[in-house]
Amino acid sequence: MVDSQYYLPNDIGVSALDCGEAFRLLSPQEQMYAHYLSRAAWYGGLAVLLQTSPESANIFVLLQRLFRKQTPAQLEQVATAAGLSAEEYQAFLVYAAGLYANMGNYKSFGDTKFIPNLPKDKLKALVKASQAFQEQPTEMEALWDSCSCLLYSLEDRQKQLGLGDKGITTYFSGNCCLEDAELAQKFLDSKRFVHLTNDSCCGSFNFEDKEFTVKRGDYAKLMEKVSSNLQQAQAYAANENQRKMLEEYTRSFTFGSVEAHKEGSRYWIKDKGPIVESYIGFIESYRDPFGSRGEFEGFVAVVNKAMSERFAKLVSSAEVLLPELPWPKEFEKDTFLKPDFTSLDVLTFAGSGIPAGINIPNYDDIRQSEGFKNVSLGNVLAVAYATQKEKLTFLEEEDKDLFIKWKGPSFEVQVGLHELLGHGSGKLFVQDDKGKFNFDQSKVTNPETGEPVSSWYRGSETWDSKFSTIASSYEECRAECVGLYLCLNKQVLSIFGHEGQDAEDVVYVNWLSMVRAGLLGLEFYTPESKSWRQAHMQARFVILRVLLEAGEGLVGLEEVAGQDGKPDARITLDRSKIHTVGKDAIHRFLCKLQVLKSTADVEGGRALYDGYSTVSDSGAHNFLRLRETILLRKEARKMFVQANTKVNGDSIELVEYEGSAAGLIRSFTERFQDDAEQLEADLLEMSKRDAPCWC
C-alpha cells in the first residue's frame, strides 16, 4: 500500500481559472500583446520540467504523445479494453493533470514526488494499447523504458527534492553535497558572472584548488521560442517602457545575461498601471536546495480595476503605516519607493505553480533603490481558498461558519500587507565594492544588543547568497508577520472596506487562519532528513510556535479523538488577547527578524529561525505525532485549468476548458499543437544531454 502523500486523490479539486470577461474587455492590440506574451511564457515554462527531475521531461513527452493522438474520452475506451477499471483510468488522468499542473512529477507546493495511483502493469498495458504506440511502437517503447522506472520509484532519496542524499535535484549533479554547493557559490561570487554577457564567462577556471568549467546554452531551444514570441509582442506594446522591457528580456534569454534581465526589470517597474501586466524569467529560488538559482516562470494577466483601487489606497497609506513596524527608522529604507499594486486576473501563469500574490523583482539592489511592483491574483484567490465546511479540519465547530465567511476577505488583506509592506519593507546594510556604506556606522545601534552595528553585506553579497538555505522561508515569515501585525490597524481594515464588528472578525479569522496554517504546515516537514520542503508552510509553523510560546492562553492546541475514532487535533485562538499578548509577541519576533536580516547576521538568524523550525516529540506539544494526524486528514491542493489563446485571422480567440482533469490535459495538448513533434524532440534531446549528470 503506497503512502497517500505520494499520489494525488481521484477526487482532487480541479478549477478553471476564469478570465473570459477580463480578456474580452481588452482592445484588439492588447489581446495580441497578451497572446504573444502568453506563448513566450508557456514555452519558457517547459524549462521547469528540466529543472525539476531527470525524468520529468520524458514523462511529459510520453503523455503529450498519448493525448495528441486520442483525447481523454477516446483513450478511456482503450483503457477499458486493456483491463483498467474506471477508478484506475481516473487515477491516470489525475496523474497526467498533476504532471502538467506542477510541470514535473514533484509537487510544486511541498516538493514531494507523486506517482500514478494504479499498478504499473496496468499503465503499461494502456500505453501499449494506445494509438500513439500502434503508430510508432519502437519510439514509444523507448520512451516508456526511459522513464517508467523513475515514474514509479519511491526509494527514500526519490521521495522529495533535496541536495545530496536528502533528495533529488537537477540544479546540481547527483554527486553534489552542501559543501560543493557552497564552494560553487563562492566561485560564482568571485567571478561576478551576473555582469557578464559575452563569452568571457565561459571556459575553465581554477578556484581554491578545484577546476570549474563554465558552459552556456542550457534550454537554448526553448529560450529561442521565448525570444521569438517576445519580439512579436513588441509590435503590440502600449508604450516605450514595454518595448524596451521586451528588448532587454530578449537579450537576456539570447545571451544568458542576468544584467539584461535586471535592465528589463527596471523598465518593467517604470511601466506603471498597464492594462496587461506580465513578468517572465528565472525568478523564484524556492526549489533550489541551496536557495539561489531561479526557476522559470512567466505570467500574463489583466488588471481588475475595482479591486486595484483598494490596493492603490494601501500604497498611498504606506508611508504612514511603515513607521508602525517594530524596528527603528534606521532599519527602514531611506525612502519608500511607491510601487504599483494591482489586482490581476490571470490569463496565463506558466511554471510549477500559481501563487496568490507576488512582489518582484527579486533583485535586492533594484528593490532597495529603484522600487518594485506588487500584484494580487484575484481569480486565483477566488477559487483557491474556497472551502467546504465538512472539509474544514482542526477548528472548533463554532469557528467554522465565521472562518468560511471571512477567509477570502481576510486573506486578501493578508496578501496585500504581506506583499507591499512585508516584502517591500526593511533595509539591508551594505558596504559596496568602493568601501562606501549606505548607513551611518557611527550612529546606528542594534536595538537587540544596544551595541553599534558590527556586520553588514559586502560587495556582491546578497540576501539569498548570504542566508542561502533559510533565505526564502525566513523572508516569507517576516512578510507574514508584517501582515499579522498591520492587520490590527483600523485604517488598514477600513481601506479594504471592513468596519466595526466585521473588521474584528477579519482580524480574528486572519490570525486563526495563520495558526491553523502553521499546524497544516507539518505536512511539509520530512522527519527522516529533518528538513522542510515548503518555504511558506515552514514560516507559518514558526509563527505558530512563536504564538504558542507567548502563552497566557492566546493559542490552544490539543490532540483529540475525531468523530471517526481516529486521531484529530483542535486549534483555538482567544480573540480577546490578539491585540495584547498576540501583538506583543509578533512585535518582539518581527523586530529580531528584521535586525538580523539588515545586519547580515547569518549565525544569529539561523539560530533563531532553526530553533523555531524544530519539529520534535518533546516539550508541551508532540509535533511529530501531530504531523501523523495532519497527514491522516490532509486535503490535496487544487489544480488550475488555464485557457489558451490563438490567432484567428486578425483577431485572437480565447479557448476555455472545463474544470476537470480531462480539461487540464486537453489545454496542454492543444497548447503546443503547432510544433508539437519538434518541441518534443527538443525536450528529449535536452533531457538526454543532462543525463550523464545523474549517474
XYZ file of C-alpha atoms in Angstrom:
695
model
C 0.000 0.000 0.000
C 1.588 3.307 -1.093
C 1.504 6.145 1.437
C -1.272 8.512 0.277
C 1.034 11.532 0.344
C 2.750 10.140 -2.774
C -0.240 10.127 -5.077
C -2.990 12.585 -5.984
C -6.522 11.519 -4.952
C -9.123 10.836 -7.642
C -11.426 13.491 -6.161
C -8.762 16.225 -6.170
C -10.192 19.692 -6.791
C -9.680 20.982 -10.339
C -10.912 24.501 -11.120
C -10.934 26.552 -14.306
C -9.315 29.980 -13.893
C -11.961 32.340 -15.182
C -10.527 35.188 -17.247
C -13.096 35.314 -20.080
C -14.651 38.649 -19.176
C -11.293 40.298 -18.427
C -9.899 39.147 -21.789
C -12.943 40.290 -23.780
C -12.623 43.804 -22.346
C -9.153 44.168 -23.901
C -8.654 46.054 -27.169
C -7.509 44.023 -30.234
C -3.956 45.401 -29.754
C -3.924 44.412 -26.065
C -5.214 40.939 -26.952
C -2.382 40.485 -29.468
C 0.151 41.668 -26.869
C -1.281 39.264 -24.281
C -1.258 36.396 -26.781
C 2.437 36.628 -27.713
C 3.490 37.147 -24.089
C 1.465 34.039 -23.163
C 3.156 31.993 -25.875
C 6.567 33.110 -24.586
C 5.572 32.152 -21.029
C 4.265 28.692 -21.998
C 7.377 27.780 -23.999
C 9.691 29.024 -21.262
C 7.678 27.200 -18.611
C 8.703 23.879 -20.178
C 12.226 24.521 -18.807
C 10.772 23.702 -15.374
C 10.470 20.057 -16.450
C 14.249 20.002 -16.834
C 14.724 21.976 -13.609
C 12.637 19.511 -11.555
C 13.760 15.902 -12.033
C 15.746 13.774 -14.510
C 12.574 12.005 -15.700
C 10.019 14.851 -15.854
C 10.622 15.898 -19.479
C 10.354 12.309 -20.751
C 7.106 11.710 -18.837
C 5.711 14.961 -20.272
C 6.543 13.855 -23.826
C 5.022 10.403 -23.214
C 1.751 11.992 -22.056
C 1.691 14.530 -24.891
C 2.089 11.763 -27.468
C -0.704 9.692 -25.929
C -3.186 12.583 -25.723
C -2.315 14.199 -29.053
C -3.489 11.055 -30.795
C -6.508 10.374 -28.568
C -8.496 12.689 -26.293
C -9.102 11.570 -22.686
C -12.602 10.408 -23.710
C -11.272 8.342 -26.656
C -8.459 6.851 -24.585
C -10.957 5.741 -21.940
C -12.360 3.103 -24.313
C -8.817 1.816 -24.915
C -8.236 1.717 -21.148
C -11.397 -0.300 -20.517
C -10.422 -2.793 -23.225
C -6.926 -3.038 -21.705
C -8.419 -4.078 -18.356
C -8.359 -0.801 -16.390
C -11.251 -0.055 -14.046
C -12.968 3.347 -14.157
C -11.121 4.311 -10.930
C -7.756 3.291 -12.377
C -8.313 5.308 -15.550
C -9.388 8.335 -13.489
C -6.211 7.892 -11.392
C -4.172 8.011 -14.621
C -5.939 11.203 -15.767
C -5.347 12.816 -12.363
C -1.661 11.870 -12.528
C -1.315 13.347 -16.026
C -3.127 16.534 -14.969
C -0.858 16.725 -11.923
C 2.279 16.435 -14.021
C 1.096 19.280 -16.280
C -0.057 21.483 -13.383
C 3.230 21.058 -11.474
C 5.439 20.973 -14.598
C 7.049 17.810 -13.324
C 6.429 14.801 -11.086
C 7.148 16.596 -7.793
C 4.515 18.794 -6.135
C 5.323 22.467 -6.627
C 3.973 23.109 -3.131
C 5.805 20.753 -0.796
C 8.313 19.207 -3.225
C 7.204 15.593 -2.657
C 7.099 13.150 -5.514
C 3.752 11.851 -6.748
C 3.277 8.620 -8.687
C 0.275 7.180 -10.561
C -2.280 5.579 -8.233
C -2.672 2.478 -10.394
C -0.486 -0.613 -10.877
C 2.480 -0.176 -13.208
C 1.448 -3.123 -15.405
C -1.998 -1.534 -15.941
C -0.427 1.750 -17.066
C 1.963 -0.149 -19.347
C -0.982 -2.038 -20.877
C -2.735 1.271 -21.586
C 0.374 2.784 -23.204
C 0.852 -0.309 -25.409
C -2.802 -0.331 -26.497
C -2.806 3.377 -27.372
C -2.944 4.722 -30.927
C 0.357 6.540 -30.371
C 2.029 3.198 -29.604
C 0.381 1.420 -32.538
C 1.682 4.065 -34.939
C 5.225 4.331 -33.505
C 5.926 1.182 -31.463
C 9.744 1.476 -31.404
C 9.811 5.137 -30.327
C 7.041 4.714 -27.751
C 8.652 1.581 -26.285
C 11.937 3.500 -25.923
C 10.129 6.436 -24.337
C 8.335 4.173 -21.854
C 11.610 2.417 -20.988
C 13.387 5.738 -20.451
C 11.044 6.909 -17.695
C 8.799 4.089 -16.420
C 11.199 3.034 -13.668
C 11.627 6.503 -12.150
C 7.962 7.293 -12.815
C 7.054 4.769 -10.081
C 10.190 4.750 -7.912
C 9.760 5.708 -4.252
C 13.241 4.978 -2.941
C 13.996 7.232 0.036
C 16.040 9.718 -1.943
C 13.408 9.835 -4.703
C 10.593 10.823 -2.356
C 11.383 14.545 -2.259
C 13.518 17.247 -3.803
C 16.770 17.949 -1.990
C 20.550 18.000 -2.205
C 22.898 15.010 -1.901
C 21.369 12.081 -0.043
C 18.419 14.241 1.122
C 16.604 14.148 -2.208
C 16.566 14.723 -5.954
C 17.568 17.933 -7.686
C 18.605 18.839 -11.216
C 20.177 22.135 -10.122
C 23.237 20.084 -9.101
C 24.652 16.822 -10.397
C 23.840 13.656 -8.488
C 27.092 13.510 -6.516
C 26.961 17.107 -5.158
C 26.556 17.835 -1.453
C 26.041 21.060 0.503
C 29.805 21.742 0.718
C 30.033 21.543 -3.093
C 27.103 23.966 -3.413
C 28.789 26.408 -1.022
C 32.052 26.216 -2.968
C 30.193 26.777 -6.265
C 28.504 29.852 -4.773
C 31.861 31.266 -3.610
C 33.272 30.683 -7.090
C 30.296 32.417 -8.758
C 30.531 35.350 -6.336
C 34.242 35.696 -7.062
C 33.665 35.888 -10.798
C 30.645 38.216 -10.641
C 29.085 36.318 -13.574
C 25.919 38.372 -13.315
C 27.713 41.254 -15.018
C 28.974 39.281 -18.000
C 27.011 38.993 -21.221
C 29.605 37.647 -23.643
C 31.691 34.502 -23.923
C 34.272 35.781 -21.461
C 32.432 33.908 -18.713
C 32.899 30.549 -20.437
C 35.934 28.318 -20.077
C 37.912 26.621 -17.318
C 38.870 28.341 -14.078
C 40.958 27.259 -11.118
C 39.431 28.262 -7.790
C 40.553 27.081 -4.346
C 42.488 24.231 -5.997
C 39.394 22.999 -7.828
C 38.724 23.232 -11.547
C 35.434 24.818 -12.656
C 34.261 24.617 -16.251
C 31.595 27.106 -17.330
C 29.432 26.384 -20.373
C 26.334 28.062 -21.750
C 23.300 27.104 -23.819
C 21.068 25.263 -21.354
C 17.427 25.395 -22.541
C 18.618 27.143 -25.740
C 15.866 25.629 -27.928
C 13.176 26.838 -25.510
C 14.731 30.268 -24.969
C 14.768 30.743 -28.754
C 10.979 30.282 -28.821
C 10.566 32.585 -25.814
C 12.623 35.307 -27.505
C 10.815 34.948 -30.825
C 7.417 35.468 -29.150
C 8.670 38.397 -27.069
C 9.874 40.057 -30.280
C 6.433 39.568 -31.844
C 4.798 41.038 -28.737
C 6.907 44.211 -29.134
C 4.844 45.224 -32.161
C 1.754 45.466 -29.912
C 3.374 47.114 -26.866
C 1.423 50.044 -25.392
C 4.438 52.271 -24.754
C 8.202 52.698 -24.909
C 8.789 51.139 -21.464
C 7.103 47.911 -22.577
C 9.102 47.855 -25.825
C 12.417 48.407 -24.049
C 11.492 45.844 -21.385
C 10.823 43.174 -24.016
C 14.021 44.096 -25.846
C 16.081 43.540 -22.683
C 14.298 40.284 -21.811
C 15.019 39.027 -25.320
C 18.683 39.963 -24.876
C 18.735 38.164 -21.529
C 17.293 34.916 -22.925
C 19.520 35.112 -26.019
C 22.841 35.675 -24.231
C 22.074 34.328 -20.761
C 22.617 37.779 -19.283
C 21.333 38.490 -15.771
C 22.299 42.138 -16.268
C 19.921 42.392 -19.268
C 17.129 40.833 -17.211
C 17.755 43.400 -14.456
C 17.619 46.166 -17.070
C 14.316 44.758 -18.390
C 13.007 44.687 -14.813
C 13.860 48.389 -14.426
C 11.693 49.236 -17.455
C 9.013 46.918 -16.064
C 8.900 48.877 -12.770
C 8.574 52.132 -14.763
C 5.609 50.738 -16.710
C 3.044 51.909 -14.142
C -0.534 50.647 -14.219
C -0.532 48.772 -17.550
C -3.788 47.136 -18.662
C -1.912 43.904 -19.496
C 0.659 43.060 -16.808
C 3.369 40.414 -17.190
C 6.721 39.216 -15.891
C 8.984 36.467 -17.180
C 12.306 34.835 -16.394
C 14.181 32.654 -13.916
C 12.591 34.200 -10.839
C 11.970 32.308 -7.586
C 14.686 30.322 -5.804
C 12.418 28.236 -3.524
C 13.207 24.910 -5.180
C 16.978 25.185 -5.461
C 18.088 23.255 -2.334
C 20.808 25.893 -1.884
C 18.304 28.714 -2.320
C 19.883 30.877 -5.014
C 19.052 29.550 -8.523
C 15.841 30.781 -10.117
C 13.069 28.592 -11.529
C 11.463 29.750 -14.782
C 8.042 31.354 -14.644
C 6.041 33.683 -16.820
C 2.667 35.253 -16.253
C 0.260 37.407 -18.225
C -2.719 38.990 -16.510
C -5.362 41.658 -16.908
C -5.932 44.391 -14.336
C -9.081 44.174 -12.213
C -9.796 47.898 -11.778
C -12.263 47.788 -8.863
C -10.033 45.678 -6.636
C -6.907 47.595 -7.680
C -8.387 50.811 -6.251
C -8.190 49.309 -2.744
C -4.563 48.357 -3.217
C -3.779 51.852 -4.554
C -5.209 53.272 -1.307
C -2.976 50.912 0.678
C 0.063 52.141 -1.290
C -0.930 55.762 -0.533
C -1.066 54.915 3.175
C 2.237 53.017 3.162
C 4.355 55.918 4.408
C 2.048 56.311 7.414
C 1.983 52.553 8.090
C 5.712 51.774 7.736
C 6.711 53.698 10.918
C 4.211 51.487 12.796
C 6.525 48.490 12.219
C 8.562 47.478 15.261
C 12.103 48.337 14.139
C 13.980 51.686 14.429
C 13.722 54.034 11.434
C 17.398 53.438 10.532
C 16.427 49.852 9.692
C 13.848 51.051 7.145
C 14.606 52.043 3.535
C 15.751 55.678 3.231
C 12.761 56.455 1.009
C 9.709 54.323 0.314
C 9.506 53.945 -3.449
C 5.767 53.777 -4.064
C 5.177 50.640 -6.104
C 2.414 49.696 -8.464
C -0.025 47.444 -6.601
C -2.749 45.912 -8.710
C -5.240 43.092 -8.547
C -4.951 40.932 -11.630
C -6.997 38.223 -13.279
C -4.515 35.648 -14.559
C -4.731 34.731 -18.222
C -1.521 32.679 -18.213
C 0.752 31.502 -15.417
C 3.409 29.120 -16.705
C 5.792 27.409 -14.301
C 5.453 24.907 -11.476
C 2.532 26.504 -9.625
C 0.394 29.612 -9.240
C 0.785 31.874 -6.180
C -1.871 34.206 -4.733
C 0.325 37.286 -4.696
C 3.752 38.367 -5.939
C 6.306 41.021 -5.023
C 9.023 41.401 -7.667
C 11.710 41.865 -8.944
C 13.805 39.726 -6.577
C 16.976 41.744 -7.212
C 17.757 43.341 -3.826
C 19.771 46.222 -5.283
C 16.848 47.253 -7.537
C 14.247 46.880 -4.762
C 16.331 48.960 -2.333
C 16.975 51.904 -4.625
C 14.627 51.776 -7.635
C 11.460 50.064 -6.495
C 9.281 47.040 -7.103
C 5.740 46.026 -8.005
C 3.110 44.079 -6.112
C 0.318 42.041 -7.602
C -2.549 40.122 -6.069
C -4.025 37.433 -8.317
C -7.773 37.906 -7.899
C -9.150 34.999 -9.914
C -6.696 32.625 -8.189
C -7.802 33.818 -4.742
C -11.448 33.400 -5.758
C -11.139 29.646 -6.336
C -8.037 28.535 -4.432
C -9.276 29.284 -0.948
C -12.956 28.420 -1.211
C -13.561 25.660 1.386
C -16.492 23.389 2.167
C -17.467 23.203 5.836
C -17.184 19.403 6.007
C -13.594 19.592 4.702
C -12.534 22.228 7.241
C -10.185 20.468 9.662
C -8.809 21.172 13.157
C -11.199 24.015 14.110
C -13.938 24.230 16.752
C -17.446 23.877 15.269
C -18.383 27.427 16.314
C -15.409 28.855 14.389
C -16.204 27.153 11.083
C -19.011 29.363 9.717
C -17.100 32.523 10.612
C -13.953 31.069 9.034
C -15.731 30.279 5.767
C -17.392 33.711 5.655
C -14.214 35.752 6.267
C -11.396 33.522 4.928
C -11.434 35.160 1.463
C -11.642 38.803 2.661
C -9.064 38.251 5.423
C -6.652 36.560 3.031
C -6.996 39.491 0.635
C -5.910 41.838 3.472
C -3.043 39.496 4.454
C -1.785 39.178 0.856
C -1.894 42.952 0.412
C 0.099 43.635 3.582
C 2.449 40.660 3.080
C 3.463 41.723 -0.424
C 3.525 45.539 -0.093
C 4.691 46.212 3.466
C 6.204 42.792 4.182
C 8.474 42.131 1.213
C 8.520 45.867 0.461
C 9.899 46.950 3.839
C 13.225 46.888 5.642
C 16.738 47.967 4.709
C 19.862 45.898 4.112
C 23.063 47.492 5.437
C 25.623 47.385 2.610
C 29.265 48.354 2.079
C 29.876 48.487 -1.681
C 32.999 47.479 -3.607
C 34.406 51.002 -3.191
C 34.053 50.829 0.592
C 31.055 53.176 0.768
C 28.338 52.429 3.361
C 24.584 53.022 2.908
C 24.170 53.735 6.652
C 25.964 55.779 9.304
C 28.223 53.341 11.159
C 28.938 55.801 13.930
C 25.273 56.299 14.828
C 23.255 53.142 14.073
C 22.883 50.790 17.035
C 21.462 47.297 17.139
C 18.219 47.539 19.189
C 18.592 43.918 20.317
C 22.063 44.430 21.870
C 22.357 48.201 22.313
C 25.787 47.935 20.618
C 26.851 49.628 17.358
C 26.010 47.614 14.224
C 29.021 45.383 13.562
C 28.063 43.334 10.478
C 26.679 44.076 7.019
C 26.605 42.902 3.379
C 29.817 43.418 1.408
C 30.256 43.912 -2.326
C 28.363 41.328 -4.324
C 26.804 39.573 -1.305
C 23.001 39.365 -1.447
C 20.308 38.234 0.978
C 19.963 34.930 -0.944
C 23.688 34.236 -1.261
C 24.312 35.039 2.422
C 21.335 33.314 4.082
C 21.150 30.611 1.339
C 19.136 27.614 2.585
C 16.923 29.587 5.026
C 16.606 32.823 2.985
C 13.280 32.082 1.248
C 11.392 30.794 4.275
C 12.823 33.423 6.659
C 11.729 36.219 4.317
C 8.233 34.698 3.908
C 7.993 34.526 7.712
C 8.971 38.207 8.034
C 6.317 39.192 5.458
C 3.617 37.032 7.106
C 4.407 38.649 10.488
C 4.059 42.132 8.955
C 0.614 41.082 7.670
C -0.489 39.841 11.105
C 0.884 42.951 12.828
C -0.559 45.588 10.495
C -3.967 43.937 10.021
C -4.615 45.090 13.605
C -4.609 48.669 12.293
C -8.150 50.094 11.850
C -7.042 52.280 8.930
C -5.853 49.206 7.011
C -9.122 47.362 7.607
C -11.074 50.437 6.529
C -9.156 50.596 3.214
C -10.431 47.095 2.466
C -13.987 48.117 3.406
C -14.135 46.481 6.846
C -15.513 48.452 9.823
C -16.790 47.682 13.336
C -17.564 44.046 14.158
C -16.801 42.930 10.605
C -13.299 44.379 10.948
C -12.762 42.490 14.217
C -13.968 39.261 12.562
C -11.491 39.777 9.699
C -8.642 40.158 12.229
C -9.767 37.081 14.163
C -10.057 34.891 11.073
C -6.726 36.142 9.690
C -4.902 35.195 12.914
C -6.860 31.939 13.286
C -6.080 31.085 9.671
C -2.362 31.669 10.337
C -2.150 29.380 13.393
C -4.173 26.700 11.594
C -1.822 27.010 8.589
C 1.104 26.548 10.983
C -0.390 23.238 12.070
C -1.129 22.205 8.454
C 2.493 23.085 7.684
C 3.630 19.875 9.398
C 2.627 18.016 6.211
C 5.613 19.688 4.537
C 8.215 18.533 7.072
C 10.325 15.400 6.452
C 11.369 13.807 9.772
C 13.930 11.467 8.153
C 16.070 14.345 6.890
C 14.808 16.892 9.483
C 14.065 19.250 6.600
C 11.222 21.486 5.420
C 10.001 21.200 1.833
C 7.949 24.401 1.537
C 9.093 27.900 2.472
C 5.687 29.442 3.295
C 4.486 26.492 5.380
C 7.708 26.420 7.406
C 7.207 30.159 8.003
C 3.662 29.604 9.271
C 4.775 26.791 11.586
C 7.418 29.143 13.041
C 4.697 31.754 13.684
C 2.516 29.108 15.387
C 5.468 28.268 17.668
C 6.032 31.960 18.491
C 2.342 32.463 19.367
C 2.179 29.255 21.442
C 5.302 30.391 23.302
C 3.578 33.730 24.080
C 1.361 31.754 26.484
C -1.443 33.349 28.542
C -3.982 31.188 26.701
C -3.614 33.060 23.399
C -3.410 29.876 21.307
C -4.698 26.466 22.360
C -3.593 23.258 20.662
C -4.734 19.823 21.786
C -4.841 16.290 20.446
C -8.325 14.776 20.466
C -10.178 11.788 19.015
C -12.228 12.585 15.900
C -15.837 11.523 15.310
C -14.429 8.629 13.275
C -12.428 7.468 16.301
C -9.111 8.339 14.629
C -6.600 10.892 15.972
C -7.585 14.529 15.436
C -6.462 17.936 16.693
C -8.121 21.208 17.733
C -6.596 24.652 17.484
C -8.167 27.663 19.200
C -7.395 31.366 19.481
C -8.537 33.701 22.250
C -9.737 36.719 20.267
C -9.634 38.968 23.366
C -5.843 38.546 23.562
C -4.888 39.183 19.920
C -4.384 42.943 20.383
C -2.324 42.460 23.569
C -0.485 39.145 24.019
C -0.507 38.364 20.285
C 0.594 41.805 19.113
C 3.426 41.940 21.697
C 4.752 38.512 20.658
C 4.787 39.395 16.948
C 6.301 42.830 17.733
C 9.288 41.259 19.512
C 9.813 38.479 16.961
C 9.443 40.726 13.911
C 11.998 43.202 15.258
C 14.509 40.358 15.748
C 13.903 39.027 12.222
C 14.485 42.454 10.650
C 17.585 43.356 12.677
C 19.278 40.027 11.870
C 18.374 40.444 8.199
C 19.538 44.084 7.974
C 22.878 43.310 9.620
C 23.638 40.160 7.577
C 23.892 38.217 10.862
C 23.638 34.725 9.374
C 24.688 32.961 12.569
C 22.075 34.741 14.708
C 19.426 34.393 12.009
C 19.977 30.661 11.654
C 19.950 30.072 15.398
C 16.648 31.930 15.792
C 14.911 30.509 12.732
C 16.136 26.922 13.006
C 15.172 26.933 16.679
C 11.529 27.752 15.961
C 11.508 25.435 12.910
C 12.396 22.376 15.002
C 9.781 19.618 14.952
C 10.154 17.231 17.881
C 8.186 14.916 20.159
C 9.307 16.624 23.364
C 8.009 19.788 25.001
C 4.426 20.921 25.541
C 3.300 19.598 22.128
C 4.315 16.401 20.363
C 4.645 17.872 16.865
C 5.948 14.646 15.338
C 2.787 12.841 16.440
C 0.631 15.794 15.361
C 2.278 15.529 11.919
C 0.841 11.990 11.568
C -2.629 13.389 12.367
C -2.199 16.175 9.793
C -1.203 13.640 7.109
C -4.194 11.467 8.017
C -6.616 14.348 7.424
C -4.897 16.437 4.744
C -6.690 17.807 1.688
C -4.884 17.903 -1.672
C -4.205 21.347 -3.163
C -6.420 22.340 -6.068
C -5.166 22.287 -9.641
C -5.981 25.057 -12.118
C -7.069 24.775 -15.742
C -5.929 27.718 -17.853
C -7.266 28.973 -21.167
C -5.304 29.126 -24.425
C -5.144 31.958 -26.944
C -4.781 31.504 -30.685
C -4.542 33.773 -33.690
C -7.657 33.667 -35.829
C -7.181 35.941 -38.872
C -6.712 39.455 -37.482
C -8.021 38.664 -34.029
C -7.228 36.484 -31.013
C -9.527 33.722 -29.885
C -9.700 32.675 -26.233
C -10.167 28.901 -25.875
C -11.500 27.851 -22.468
C -11.714 24.353 -20.935
C -13.790 22.655 -18.267
C -12.504 22.432 -14.701
C -11.579 18.740 -14.675
C -8.508 16.538 -15.081
C -9.544 15.892 -18.696
C -9.957 19.648 -19.302
C -6.496 20.348 -17.889
C -4.981 17.651 -20.141
C -6.707 18.994 -23.255
C -5.474 22.519 -22.502
C -1.875 21.239 -22.605
C -2.159 19.090 -25.712
C -3.754 21.987 -27.610
C -1.240 24.489 -26.201
C 1.663 23.166 -28.282
C -0.076 21.555 -31.248
C 1.519 23.722 -33.979
C 5.086 22.492 -33.426
C 4.478 19.520 -31.134
C 6.802 16.983 -32.770
C 9.792 19.302 -32.977
C 9.197 20.584 -29.453
C 9.003 17.052 -28.039
C 12.195 16.064 -29.878
C 13.933 19.148 -28.441
C 12.810 18.306 -24.892
C 14.060 14.720 -25.200
C 17.375 15.964 -26.599
C 17.844 18.457 -23.715
C 16.943 15.778 -21.186
C 19.400 13.320 -22.752
C 22.185 15.905 -22.739
C 21.845 16.286 -18.955
C 21.545 12.533 -18.295
C 25.270 11.886 -17.552
C 24.977 14.268 -14.556
C 22.545 11.989 -12.697
C 24.605 8.790 -12.717
